[in-house]
């Protein structure tokens, strides 16, 4: 069966520090991968998606970046965090583009 | 861009009652999905209904889709305290990306 992992679960970082959030998927090959951010009490904002290794599409201009160094690994990074980067970050994968997505447990990031 | 808008934003009911949540969207879709999120957790997929389908069932869940009104509803029958969560609808845009609504927060009191 397929499993998706995200870590860390919680992160408190000072403004200006770097960020690296990791997401890995098990039990499937060549998944579509997604990074979302969810502000408190709000819906999900799509940040990045990837349909294959090394292929990254960005949805919103910001100081975040994403990489897909391996087929089932998706990394969200920042060189310098802003206060506005605080939020709940969710990684997801899908088999079929535009259809069911399977979400990880999320990372709660607090930038102080 | 199109977006699913859930209504109501919050719903509080007693255990055993039915809960109905609605979703409206703006442009044509290929499918509409409903997800559930327990507090502080990831989203869990509930049901996908395609644009040529009108109704779909899964256990105590019933989803309807009216493409002429660009709306969908999620009915949870005989609700339980464990159904307490936020429920999101998601529609696919013209490029196939999912656009999520702001969610309905359901509270089921025992």
XYZ file of C-alpha atoms in Angstrom:
222
model
C 0.000 0.000 0.000
C 1.012 3.586 -0.520
C 2.256 5.804 2.299
C 3.280 9.426 2.426
C 5.640 10.830 5.034
C 6.377 14.391 6.004
C 8.875 15.709 8.459
C 9.313 17.405 10.724
C 5.814 17.504 12.223
C 6.428 20.852 13.909
C 9.070 23.486 13.367
C 9.785 26.815 15.035
C 12.258 28.953 13.127
C 13.533 32.523 13.478
C 12.958 35.045 10.711
C 15.756 34.937 8.178
C 16.700 31.322 8.809
C 16.649 28.650 6.087
C 13.981 26.004 5.690
C 13.884 22.468 4.399
C 10.729 20.347 4.582
C 10.804 16.854 3.204
C 8.096 14.633 1.790
C 8.480 11.064 0.611
C 6.003 8.662 -0.910
C 6.221 4.880 -0.727
C 4.513 2.198 -2.728
C 3.995 3.997 -6.023
C 6.069 5.140 -8.981
C 6.139 8.447 -10.840
C 3.479 10.125 -8.704
C 2.360 13.691 -9.204
C 3.542 15.595 -6.140
C 2.177 18.760 -4.558
C 3.031 21.257 -1.824
C 0.172 23.224 -0.248
C 0.059 25.806 2.507
C -2.927 26.230 4.769
C -3.352 29.342 6.893
C -5.313 28.933 10.134
C -8.991 28.309 9.453
C -8.560 28.637 5.702
C -8.467 26.535 2.594
C -5.409 25.192 0.852
C -3.146 27.231 -1.379
C -1.189 25.277 -3.976
C 2.473 26.309 -3.861
C 4.278 23.863 -6.162
C 3.595 20.733 -8.123
C 5.718 18.224 -9.964
C 4.781 15.671 -12.603
C 8.239 14.099 -12.775
C 11.812 14.161 -11.483
C 13.321 17.594 -11.851
C 10.038 19.101 -13.104
C 8.742 21.792 -10.783
C 5.906 24.225 -11.412
C 5.403 27.198 -9.135
C 1.969 28.594 -8.513
C 2.679 31.709 -6.493
C 5.679 34.047 -6.419
C 7.341 33.895 -3.036
C 10.606 33.174 -1.303
C 9.967 29.432 -1.281
C 11.325 26.886 -3.739
C 10.784 23.190 -4.349
C 12.884 20.370 -5.688
C 12.320 16.755 -6.651
C 15.690 15.039 -6.503
C 14.195 11.544 -6.638
C 11.004 10.087 -8.044
C 9.221 9.915 -4.698
C 10.903 12.750 -2.822
C 9.668 16.341 -2.774
C 11.456 19.066 -0.836
C 10.231 22.537 0.069
C 12.961 25.070 0.835
C 13.619 28.662 1.668
C 16.875 30.553 2.016
C 15.408 33.161 4.378
C 12.090 32.708 6.143
C 9.590 35.518 6.551
C 6.970 35.884 9.260
C 4.327 35.365 6.584
C 5.723 31.899 5.853
C 4.133 30.587 9.043
C 1.432 28.036 8.383
C 0.558 24.406 7.933
C 2.381 22.807 5.015
C 0.873 19.783 3.363
C 2.430 17.460 0.829
C 0.210 15.344 -1.395
C 0.503 12.888 -4.268
C -1.766 11.585 -6.971
C -1.721 8.942 -9.633
C -4.003 10.686 -12.093
C -3.600 14.401 -12.677
C -6.715 16.294 -11.601
C -8.135 13.459 -9.562
C -7.788 12.039 -6.063
C -4.917 13.390 -4.005
C -3.485 11.682 -0.930
C -2.161 13.939 1.764
C 0.621 13.636 4.275
C 0.204 14.508 7.958
C 1.534 18.042 7.474
C 4.230 20.234 9.012
C 3.269 23.115 11.242
C 5.777 25.952 10.768
C 5.966 28.916 13.086
C 8.321 31.720 12.113
C 9.179 34.075 14.957
C -9.856 31.334 -10.985
C -12.724 29.047 -10.104
C -13.116 28.051 -6.527
C -15.346 25.816 -4.501
C -17.166 27.820 -1.877
C -18.613 25.810 0.980
C -21.718 26.738 2.850
C -22.228 26.979 5.765
C -18.822 27.941 7.155
C -19.703 26.194 10.416
C -22.335 23.652 11.388
C -23.156 22.279 14.817
C -25.500 19.302 15.218
C -26.349 16.553 17.665
C -25.189 12.998 17.248
C -27.631 11.028 15.130
C -28.728 14.016 13.064
C -27.905 14.452 9.396
C -25.369 17.048 8.267
C -25.579 18.755 4.886
C -22.815 20.870 3.412
C -22.940 22.678 0.099
C -20.320 23.683 -2.411
C -20.652 26.114 -5.298
C -18.152 26.718 -8.076
C -17.816 29.085 -10.986
C -16.695 27.352 -14.175
C -17.082 23.980 -15.841
C -15.390 21.003 -14.209
C -14.371 17.439 -14.971
C -14.911 16.302 -11.415
C -15.587 17.522 -7.917
C -14.109 15.996 -4.793
C -14.861 16.130 -1.094
C -12.146 15.875 1.553
C -12.184 15.751 5.319
C -9.605 17.212 7.696
C -9.406 16.471 11.371
C -7.881 19.258 13.424
C -4.147 19.539 12.832
C -4.039 16.634 10.392
C -3.769 16.082 6.674
C -6.768 15.872 4.368
C -8.470 12.569 3.671
C -10.239 11.960 0.379
C -13.922 11.053 0.750
C -15.592 10.978 -2.653
C -14.917 11.995 -6.252
C -17.927 12.655 -8.457
C -17.518 13.200 -12.179
C -19.317 15.870 -14.165
C -21.550 13.284 -15.848
C -22.674 11.815 -12.523
C -25.509 13.206 -10.437
C -25.242 11.267 -7.201
C -22.747 9.046 -5.456
C -22.814 7.133 -2.180
C -20.121 5.856 0.140
C -21.284 4.392 3.435
C -23.074 7.181 5.323
C -21.975 9.771 2.763
C -24.098 10.935 -0.126
C -22.812 13.453 -2.664
C -24.906 15.137 -5.320
C -23.749 17.243 -8.224
C -25.830 19.706 -10.224
C -23.700 21.021 -13.060
C -26.479 23.344 -14.264
C -26.378 25.142 -10.917
C -22.655 24.586 -10.484
C -23.209 23.173 -7.034
C -22.671 20.037 -4.994
C -23.829 18.838 -1.616
C -22.368 16.404 0.881
C -24.815 14.665 3.198
C -23.595 12.746 6.230
C -26.388 10.626 7.663
C -26.700 9.544 11.294
C -23.708 11.648 12.293
C -21.314 10.603 15.024
C -19.018 12.582 17.273
C -16.118 11.147 15.243
C -17.448 13.005 12.171
C -16.357 16.276 13.782
C -13.911 17.768 11.279
C -13.583 20.316 8.507
C -14.936 19.321 5.109
C -13.584 20.750 1.875
C -14.755 20.532 -1.683
C -12.237 20.705 -4.498
C -12.771 21.280 -8.196
C -10.338 20.869 -11.048
C -9.477 23.957 -13.043
C -8.801 24.134 -16.763
C -5.296 22.760 -16.247
C -6.403 19.986 -13.908
C -5.138 21.556 -10.705
C -7.370 21.194 -7.686
C -8.842 24.347 -6.224
C -10.028 23.930 -2.634
C -12.747 25.893 -0.928
C -12.464 27.406 2.533
C -14.244 24.472 4.161
C -17.174 23.789 6.443
C -16.356 23.165 10.079
C -18.675 20.448 11.380
C -19.154 19.869 15.090
C -21.149 16.825 16.174
C -22.080 16.913 19.838
C -22.578 13.650 21.695
